[in-house]
Amino acid sequence: MHWDDLKVFLAVARGESLSAAGQRLKIDPATAGRRVQRLEEDLGAALFARSPQGYALTQAGQRLMDHAVRAEQAMAGAEAEISGQAGQLSGQIRLGAPDGVANFLLPQVCAAIVAENPDLEVQIVALPRVFNLSRREADMAVSVSRPTAGRLLVQKISDYRLHLAASDAHLAAHGPVERLEDLRGRRIIGYIPDMIFDKELDYLGEAGVERVSLASNSVAVQLQWIRQGAGVGIVHDFALPSAPGVRRILADQLSLQRSFYLVRHVDDARLERMQRFSTALAEGIRREVARLESVT
């Protein structure tokens, strides 16, 4: 069994196709296919079920995935220890997160960590969904709820607050919003109802809102609509400093609190670089939430 073949196996498993694996590893898809075939011949087992929809892991592939991930972690740890500067992090870490935290918190937090660790590469994958860490779609993820299944390490990072908000232009054009009942006469901005991937994101349900006129699965898009005066919506307090001209409304009548959790695979507990990065990340997010919320 060759390490290069295992790298291709991991890339195909994560991308679910030879072309995705080829792009990630900068090799031809046909080469990726030959590597997978050689690995299957060496092991005497089919690792993927092929279909027009892509490559799905078989039971044998799932078993190999755990071993391949541990081998990958061991190689990354060895490279970091041998080539990295003393006391500094190095290598690549991929971080998954919902787009709210990815847009308004992680850029500055991760930039500060990389500034202190020049050999470190951080990749932020901003997607409005739950990440599958068992398949290593990311090395770790920020979540808005605590996972209850899987071999995962879960650490609460911080609470954060959300409020109804509107732009000064909207309030000037349509008048103030003084009671929750007044929302019935306003255009409401929020999530696409059937794309709310976590119950913790069902903010408007707590305001009694049943119809959303402008909807997106991205909070960044929602905030842009609010900035343009298109309507009223729920905004993270930590996002308000980036949106001049947008203010909280009805703060005394509707105030929401949610939490961020850092989720890692349980095997990462043995990796010193992952431990150090997760500590720096959690501390950075806590500081940034406190700083930005104090501005509003």
PDB file of C-alpha atoms in Angstrom, residues 26-239:
ATOM      1  CA  LYS A  26      -3.342  18.678  -9.241  1.00  0.00           C
ATOM      2  CA  ILE A  27      -3.292  15.367 -11.106  1.00  0.00           C
ATOM      3  CA  ASP A  28      -5.246  14.039 -14.069  1.00  0.00           C
ATOM      4  CA  PRO A  29      -8.584  12.353 -13.164  1.00  0.00           C
ATOM      5  CA  ALA A  30      -7.499   9.273 -15.108  1.00  0.00           C
ATOM      6  CA  THR A  31      -4.394   9.053 -12.913  1.00  0.00           C
ATOM      7  CA  ALA A  32      -6.598   9.318  -9.831  1.00  0.00           C
ATOM      8  CA  GLY A  33      -8.726   6.488 -11.189  1.00  0.00           C
ATOM      9  CA  ARG A  34      -5.696   4.260 -11.749  1.00  0.00           C
ATOM     10  CA  ARG A  35      -4.442   4.939  -8.214  1.00  0.00           C
ATOM     11  CA  VAL A  36      -7.805   3.969  -6.736  1.00  0.00           C
ATOM     12  CA  GLN A  37      -7.917   0.835  -8.853  1.00  0.00           C
ATOM     13  CA  ARG A  38      -4.382  -0.144  -7.766  1.00  0.00           C
ATOM     14  CA  LEU A  39      -5.320   0.354  -4.117  1.00  0.00           C
ATOM     15  CA  GLU A  40      -8.437  -1.775  -4.524  1.00  0.00           C
ATOM     16  CA  GLU A  41      -6.394  -4.517  -6.174  1.00  0.00           C
ATOM     17  CA  ASP A  42      -3.807  -4.390  -3.389  1.00  0.00           C
ATOM     18  CA  LEU A  43      -6.517  -4.691  -0.725  1.00  0.00           C
ATOM     19  CA  GLY A  44      -8.727  -7.118  -2.649  1.00  0.00           C
ATOM     20  CA  ALA A  45     -11.856  -5.054  -1.982  1.00  0.00           C
ATOM     21  CA  ALA A  46     -13.985  -2.441  -3.726  1.00  0.00           C
ATOM     22  CA  LEU A  47     -13.587   0.875  -1.902  1.00  0.00           C
ATOM     23  CA  PHE A  48     -16.144   2.882  -3.875  1.00  0.00           C
ATOM     24  CA  ALA A  49     -19.548   2.277  -5.407  1.00  0.00           C
ATOM     25  CA  ARG A  50     -19.493   4.044  -8.767  1.00  0.00           C
ATOM     26  CA  SER A  51     -22.629   5.698 -10.154  1.00  0.00           C
ATOM     27  CA  PRO A  52     -23.545   8.648 -12.402  1.00  0.00           C
ATOM     28  CA  GLN A  53     -23.890  10.664  -9.189  1.00  0.00           C
ATOM     29  CA  GLY A  54     -20.256  10.024  -8.216  1.00  0.00           C
ATOM     30  CA  TYR A  55     -18.112   7.844  -5.966  1.00  0.00           C
ATOM     31  CA  ALA A  56     -19.639   6.671  -2.664  1.00  0.00           C
ATOM     32  CA  LEU A  57     -17.644   4.772  -0.049  1.00  0.00           C
ATOM     33  CA  THR A  58     -18.418   1.094   0.400  1.00  0.00           C
ATOM     34  CA  GLN A  59     -18.232  -0.533   3.841  1.00  0.00           C
ATOM     35  CA  ALA A  60     -14.618  -1.471   3.089  1.00  0.00           C
ATOM     36  CA  GLY A  61     -13.964   2.114   2.044  1.00  0.00           C
ATOM     37  CA  GLN A  62     -15.466   3.430   5.268  1.00  0.00           C
ATOM     38  CA  ARG A  63     -13.173   1.153   7.297  1.00  0.00           C
ATOM     39  CA  LEU A  64     -10.143   2.259   5.309  1.00  0.00           C
ATOM     40  CA  MET A  65     -11.147   5.920   5.739  1.00  0.00           C
ATOM     41  CA  ASP A  66     -10.446   5.855   9.473  1.00  0.00           C
ATOM     42  CA  HIS A  67      -6.980   4.365   8.961  1.00  0.00           C
ATOM     43  CA  ALA A  68      -6.175   6.703   6.070  1.00  0.00           C
ATOM     44  CA  VAL A  69      -7.145   9.777   8.105  1.00  0.00           C
ATOM     45  CA  ARG A  70      -4.916   8.683  10.980  1.00  0.00           C
ATOM     46  CA  ALA A  71      -2.042   8.167   8.538  1.00  0.00           C
ATOM     47  CA  GLU A  72      -2.676  11.630   7.072  1.00  0.00           C
ATOM     48  CA  GLN A  73      -2.657  13.188  10.528  1.00  0.00           C
ATOM     49  CA  ALA A  74       0.565  11.398  11.439  1.00  0.00           C
ATOM     50  CA  MET A  75       2.255  12.648   8.263  1.00  0.00           C
ATOM     51  CA  ALA A  76       1.048  16.208   8.847  1.00  0.00           C
ATOM     52  CA  GLY A  77       2.252  16.092  12.430  1.00  0.00           C
ATOM     53  CA  ALA A  78       5.656  14.789  11.413  1.00  0.00           C
ATOM     54  CA  GLU A  79       6.061  17.452   8.732  1.00  0.00           C
ATOM     55  CA  ALA A  80       5.013  20.184  11.140  1.00  0.00           C
ATOM     56  CA  GLU A  81       7.411  18.990  13.835  1.00  0.00           C
ATOM     57  CA  ILE A  82      10.382  18.556  11.510  1.00  0.00           C
ATOM     58  CA  SER A  83       9.989  21.548   9.196  1.00  0.00           C
ATOM     59  CA  GLY A  84       8.117  24.013  11.386  1.00  0.00           C
ATOM     60  CA  GLN A  85       9.832  26.668  13.417  1.00  0.00           C
ATOM     61  CA  ALA A  86      10.036  26.082  17.146  1.00  0.00           C
ATOM     62  CA  GLY A  87       6.802  27.030  18.872  1.00  0.00           C
ATOM     63  CA  GLN A  88       4.982  27.807  15.610  1.00  0.00           C
ATOM     64  CA  LEU A  89       2.172  26.058  13.780  1.00  0.00           C
ATOM     65  CA  SER A  90       2.584  24.959  10.177  1.00  0.00           C
ATOM     66  CA  GLY A  91       0.782  22.927   7.539  1.00  0.00           C
ATOM     67  CA  GLN A  92      -2.780  23.288   6.314  1.00  0.00           C
ATOM     68  CA  ILE A  93      -5.970  23.390   8.396  1.00  0.00           C
ATOM     69  CA  ARG A  94      -9.410  23.526   6.805  1.00  0.00           C
ATOM     70  CA  LEU A  95     -12.185  25.085   8.874  1.00  0.00           C
ATOM     71  CA  GLY A  96     -15.885  24.773   8.095  1.00  0.00           C
ATOM     72  CA  ALA A  97     -18.412  27.326   9.333  1.00  0.00           C
ATOM     73  CA  PRO A  98     -21.848  28.840   8.658  1.00  0.00           C
ATOM     74  CA  ASP A  99     -21.524  32.010   6.644  1.00  0.00           C
ATOM     75  CA  GLY A 100     -22.365  34.351   9.535  1.00  0.00           C
ATOM     76  CA  VAL A 101     -19.299  33.450  11.567  1.00  0.00           C
ATOM     77  CA  ALA A 102     -17.310  32.882   8.370  1.00  0.00           C
ATOM     78  CA  ASN A 103     -18.020  36.401   7.094  1.00  0.00           C
ATOM     79  CA  PHE A 104     -17.905  38.496  10.232  1.00  0.00           C
ATOM     80  CA  LEU A 105     -15.593  36.721  12.710  1.00  0.00           C
ATOM     81  CA  LEU A 106     -13.256  34.164  11.162  1.00  0.00           C
ATOM     82  CA  PRO A 107     -11.420  36.413   8.658  1.00  0.00           C
ATOM     83  CA  GLN A 108      -9.842  38.610  11.324  1.00  0.00           C
ATOM     84  CA  VAL A 109      -9.406  35.784  13.861  1.00  0.00           C
ATOM     85  CA  CYS A 110      -7.663  33.463  11.403  1.00  0.00           C
ATOM     86  CA  ALA A 111      -5.576  36.275   9.919  1.00  0.00           C
ATOM     87  CA  ALA A 112      -4.223  37.018  13.403  1.00  0.00           C
ATOM     88  CA  ILE A 113      -3.350  33.346  13.983  1.00  0.00           C
ATOM     89  CA  VAL A 114      -1.550  33.100  10.628  1.00  0.00           C
ATOM     90  CA  ALA A 115       0.320  36.357  11.329  1.00  0.00           C
ATOM     91  CA  GLU A 116       1.822  34.639  14.382  1.00  0.00           C
ATOM     92  CA  ASN A 117       2.430  31.387  12.461  1.00  0.00           C
ATOM     93  CA  PRO A 118       3.680  32.282   8.952  1.00  0.00           C
ATOM     94  CA  ASP A 119       4.045  28.646   7.842  1.00  0.00           C
ATOM     95  CA  LEU A 120       0.400  27.876   8.641  1.00  0.00           C
ATOM     96  CA  GLU A 121      -2.252  27.730   5.898  1.00  0.00           C
ATOM     97  CA  VAL A 122      -5.886  28.215   6.961  1.00  0.00           C
ATOM     98  CA  GLN A 123      -8.786  27.486   4.626  1.00  0.00           C
ATOM     99  CA  ILE A 124     -12.291  28.686   5.538  1.00  0.00           C
ATOM    100  CA  VAL A 125     -15.165  26.790   3.914  1.00  0.00           C
ATOM    101  CA  ALA A 126     -18.289  28.936   4.358  1.00  0.00           C
ATOM    102  CA  LEU A 127     -21.353  26.820   3.725  1.00  0.00           C
ATOM    103  CA  PRO A 128     -24.859  26.956   5.239  1.00  0.00           C
ATOM    104  CA  ARG A 129     -24.973  23.317   6.292  1.00  0.00           C
ATOM    105  CA  VAL A 130     -23.589  20.773   8.746  1.00  0.00           C
ATOM    106  CA  PHE A 131     -20.088  19.520   7.929  1.00  0.00           C
ATOM    107  CA  ASN A 132     -19.252  15.816   7.870  1.00  0.00           C
ATOM    108  CA  LEU A 133     -16.014  15.614   9.841  1.00  0.00           C
ATOM    109  CA  SER A 134     -15.941  11.821   9.618  1.00  0.00           C
ATOM    110  CA  ARG A 135     -15.324  12.204   5.886  1.00  0.00           C
ATOM    111  CA  ARG A 136     -12.881  15.029   6.602  1.00  0.00           C
ATOM    112  CA  GLU A 137     -14.727  17.670   4.610  1.00  0.00           C
ATOM    113  CA  ALA A 138     -12.970  19.918   7.108  1.00  0.00           C
ATOM    114  CA  ASP A 139     -10.460  19.425   9.910  1.00  0.00           C
ATOM    115  CA  MET A 140     -12.816  21.142  12.338  1.00  0.00           C
ATOM    116  CA  ALA A 141     -16.026  23.130  12.181  1.00  0.00           C
ATOM    117  CA  VAL A 142     -17.865  25.884  13.983  1.00  0.00           C
ATOM    118  CA  SER A 143     -21.463  24.882  14.673  1.00  0.00           C
ATOM    119  CA  VAL A 144     -24.510  26.699  16.042  1.00  0.00           C
ATOM    120  CA  SER A 145     -25.728  23.631  17.924  1.00  0.00           C
ATOM    121  CA  ARG A 146     -24.051  20.816  19.851  1.00  0.00           C
ATOM    122  CA  PRO A 147     -23.812  17.586  17.796  1.00  0.00           C
ATOM    123  CA  THR A 148     -25.168  14.536  19.578  1.00  0.00           C
ATOM    124  CA  ALA A 149     -23.836  11.742  17.348  1.00  0.00           C
ATOM    125  CA  GLY A 150     -20.463  10.669  15.996  1.00  0.00           C
ATOM    126  CA  ARG A 151     -16.958  10.356  17.389  1.00  0.00           C
ATOM    127  CA  LEU A 152     -16.562  14.071  17.964  1.00  0.00           C
ATOM    128  CA  LEU A 153     -14.971  16.500  20.392  1.00  0.00           C
ATOM    129  CA  VAL A 154     -17.369  19.364  21.081  1.00  0.00           C
ATOM    130  CA  GLN A 155     -16.319  22.557  22.859  1.00  0.00           C
ATOM    131  CA  LYS A 156     -18.574  25.516  23.536  1.00  0.00           C
ATOM    132  CA  ILE A 157     -16.868  28.674  22.296  1.00  0.00           C
ATOM    133  CA  SER A 158     -19.145  31.579  23.100  1.00  0.00           C
ATOM    134  CA  ASP A 159     -22.695  32.853  23.349  1.00  0.00           C
ATOM    135  CA  TYR A 160     -23.758  35.577  20.922  1.00  0.00           C
ATOM    136  CA  ARG A 161     -26.784  37.807  20.532  1.00  0.00           C
ATOM    137  CA  LEU A 162     -29.161  38.694  17.700  1.00  0.00           C
ATOM    138  CA  HIS A 163     -31.830  41.388  17.315  1.00  0.00           C
ATOM    139  CA  LEU A 164     -34.290  42.707  14.809  1.00  0.00           C
ATOM    140  CA  ALA A 165     -32.697  45.401  12.683  1.00  0.00           C
ATOM    141  CA  ALA A 166     -33.558  47.899   9.971  1.00  0.00           C
ATOM    142  CA  SER A 167     -31.734  50.614   8.103  1.00  0.00           C
ATOM    143  CA  ASP A 168     -32.127  54.302   8.837  1.00  0.00           C
ATOM    144  CA  ALA A 169     -33.355  54.715   5.255  1.00  0.00           C
ATOM    145  CA  HIS A 170     -36.095  52.102   5.736  1.00  0.00           C
ATOM    146  CA  LEU A 171     -37.246  53.649   9.011  1.00  0.00           C
ATOM    147  CA  ALA A 172     -37.278  57.136   7.471  1.00  0.00           C
ATOM    148  CA  ALA A 173     -39.365  55.922   4.536  1.00  0.00           C
ATOM    149  CA  HIS A 174     -41.802  53.674   6.408  1.00  0.00           C
ATOM    150  CA  GLY A 175     -41.809  55.028   9.950  1.00  0.00           C
ATOM    151  CA  PRO A 176     -40.617  53.507  13.212  1.00  0.00           C
ATOM    152  CA  VAL A 177     -41.360  49.961  14.370  1.00  0.00           C
ATOM    153  CA  GLU A 178     -42.651  50.278  17.924  1.00  0.00           C
ATOM    154  CA  ARG A 179     -44.222  46.892  18.614  1.00  0.00           C
ATOM    155  CA  LEU A 180     -43.817  43.327  17.352  1.00  0.00           C
ATOM    156  CA  GLU A 181     -47.325  43.604  15.903  1.00  0.00           C
ATOM    157  CA  ASP A 182     -46.020  46.335  13.572  1.00  0.00           C
ATOM    158  CA  LEU A 183     -43.967  43.728  11.715  1.00  0.00           C
ATOM    159  CA  ARG A 184     -47.144  42.566   9.965  1.00  0.00           C
ATOM    160  CA  GLY A 185     -46.990  45.665   7.816  1.00  0.00           C
ATOM    161  CA  ARG A 186     -43.305  45.348   6.908  1.00  0.00           C
ATOM    162  CA  ARG A 187     -41.376  43.422   4.311  1.00  0.00           C
ATOM    163  CA  ILE A 188     -39.541  40.687   6.233  1.00  0.00           C
ATOM    164  CA  ILE A 189     -36.055  39.408   5.348  1.00  0.00           C
ATOM    165  CA  GLY A 190     -34.835  36.010   6.523  1.00  0.00           C
ATOM    166  CA  TYR A 191     -33.824  32.455   5.730  1.00  0.00           C
ATOM    167  CA  ILE A 192     -35.402  30.316   3.015  1.00  0.00           C
ATOM    168  CA  PRO A 193     -37.702  28.250   5.255  1.00  0.00           C
ATOM    169  CA  ASP A 194     -36.960  24.824   3.774  1.00  0.00           C
ATOM    170  CA  MET A 195     -33.199  25.501   3.784  1.00  0.00           C
ATOM    171  CA  ILE A 196     -32.854  26.169   7.517  1.00  0.00           C
ATOM    172  CA  PHE A 197     -30.359  23.406   8.289  1.00  0.00           C
ATOM    173  CA  ASP A 198     -30.392  23.866  12.064  1.00  0.00           C
ATOM    174  CA  LYS A 199     -33.362  24.640  14.329  1.00  0.00           C
ATOM    175  CA  GLU A 200     -31.225  27.252  16.115  1.00  0.00           C
ATOM    176  CA  LEU A 201     -31.420  29.365  12.944  1.00  0.00           C
ATOM    177  CA  ASP A 202     -35.208  29.639  13.000  1.00  0.00           C
ATOM    178  CA  TYR A 203     -35.012  33.157  14.394  1.00  0.00           C
ATOM    179  CA  LEU A 204     -38.190  34.642  12.958  1.00  0.00           C
ATOM    180  CA  GLY A 205     -40.338  31.899  14.404  1.00  0.00           C
ATOM    181  CA  GLU A 206     -39.701  33.449  17.814  1.00  0.00           C
ATOM    182  CA  ALA A 207     -41.027  36.758  16.499  1.00  0.00           C
ATOM    183  CA  GLY A 208     -44.222  35.135  15.267  1.00  0.00           C
ATOM    184  CA  VAL A 209     -43.343  35.843  11.628  1.00  0.00           C
ATOM    185  CA  GLU A 210     -44.870  33.362   9.193  1.00  0.00           C
ATOM    186  CA  ARG A 211     -44.035  34.887   5.803  1.00  0.00           C
ATOM    187  CA  VAL A 212     -40.625  35.982   4.503  1.00  0.00           C
ATOM    188  CA  SER A 213     -40.738  38.262   1.455  1.00  0.00           C
ATOM    189  CA  LEU A 214     -36.993  38.293   0.738  1.00  0.00           C
ATOM    190  CA  ALA A 215     -35.200  35.083   1.643  1.00  0.00           C
ATOM    191  CA  SER A 216     -31.672  33.725   1.339  1.00  0.00           C
ATOM    192  CA  ASN A 217     -29.706  30.870   2.911  1.00  0.00           C
ATOM    193  CA  SER A 218     -26.910  33.417   3.468  1.00  0.00           C
ATOM    194  CA  VAL A 219     -26.984  35.878   6.376  1.00  0.00           C
ATOM    195  CA  ALA A 220     -24.560  38.068   4.430  1.00  0.00           C
ATOM    196  CA  VAL A 221     -27.149  38.441   1.645  1.00  0.00           C
ATOM    197  CA  GLN A 222     -29.864  39.122   4.220  1.00  0.00           C
ATOM    198  CA  LEU A 223     -27.757  41.872   5.788  1.00  0.00           C
ATOM    199  CA  GLN A 224     -27.175  43.495   2.395  1.00  0.00           C
ATOM    200  CA  TRP A 225     -30.930  43.645   1.803  1.00  0.00           C
ATOM    201  CA  ILE A 226     -31.411  45.249   5.216  1.00  0.00           C
ATOM    202  CA  ARG A 227     -28.651  47.778   4.493  1.00  0.00           C
ATOM    203  CA  GLN A 228     -30.381  48.728   1.240  1.00  0.00           C
ATOM    204  CA  GLY A 229     -33.618  49.462   3.107  1.00  0.00           C
ATOM    205  CA  ALA A 230     -35.480  46.529   1.584  1.00  0.00           C
ATOM    206  CA  GLY A 231     -37.049  45.411   4.859  1.00  0.00           C
ATOM    207  CA  VAL A 232     -36.606  44.234   8.440  1.00  0.00           C
ATOM    208  CA  GLY A 233     -34.714  41.141   9.577  1.00  0.00           C
ATOM    209  CA  ILE A 234     -32.742  39.436  12.329  1.00  0.00           C
ATOM    210  CA  VAL A 235     -29.058  40.426  12.481  1.00  0.00           C
ATOM    211  CA  HIS A 236     -26.140  39.166  14.563  1.00  0.00           C
ATOM    212  CA  ASP A 237     -25.007  41.907  16.930  1.00  0.00           C
ATOM    213  CA  PHE A 238     -21.404  41.172  15.932  1.00  0.00           C
ATOM    214  CA  ALA A 239     -22.273  41.939  12.295  1.00  0.00           C
TER     215      ALA A 239
END
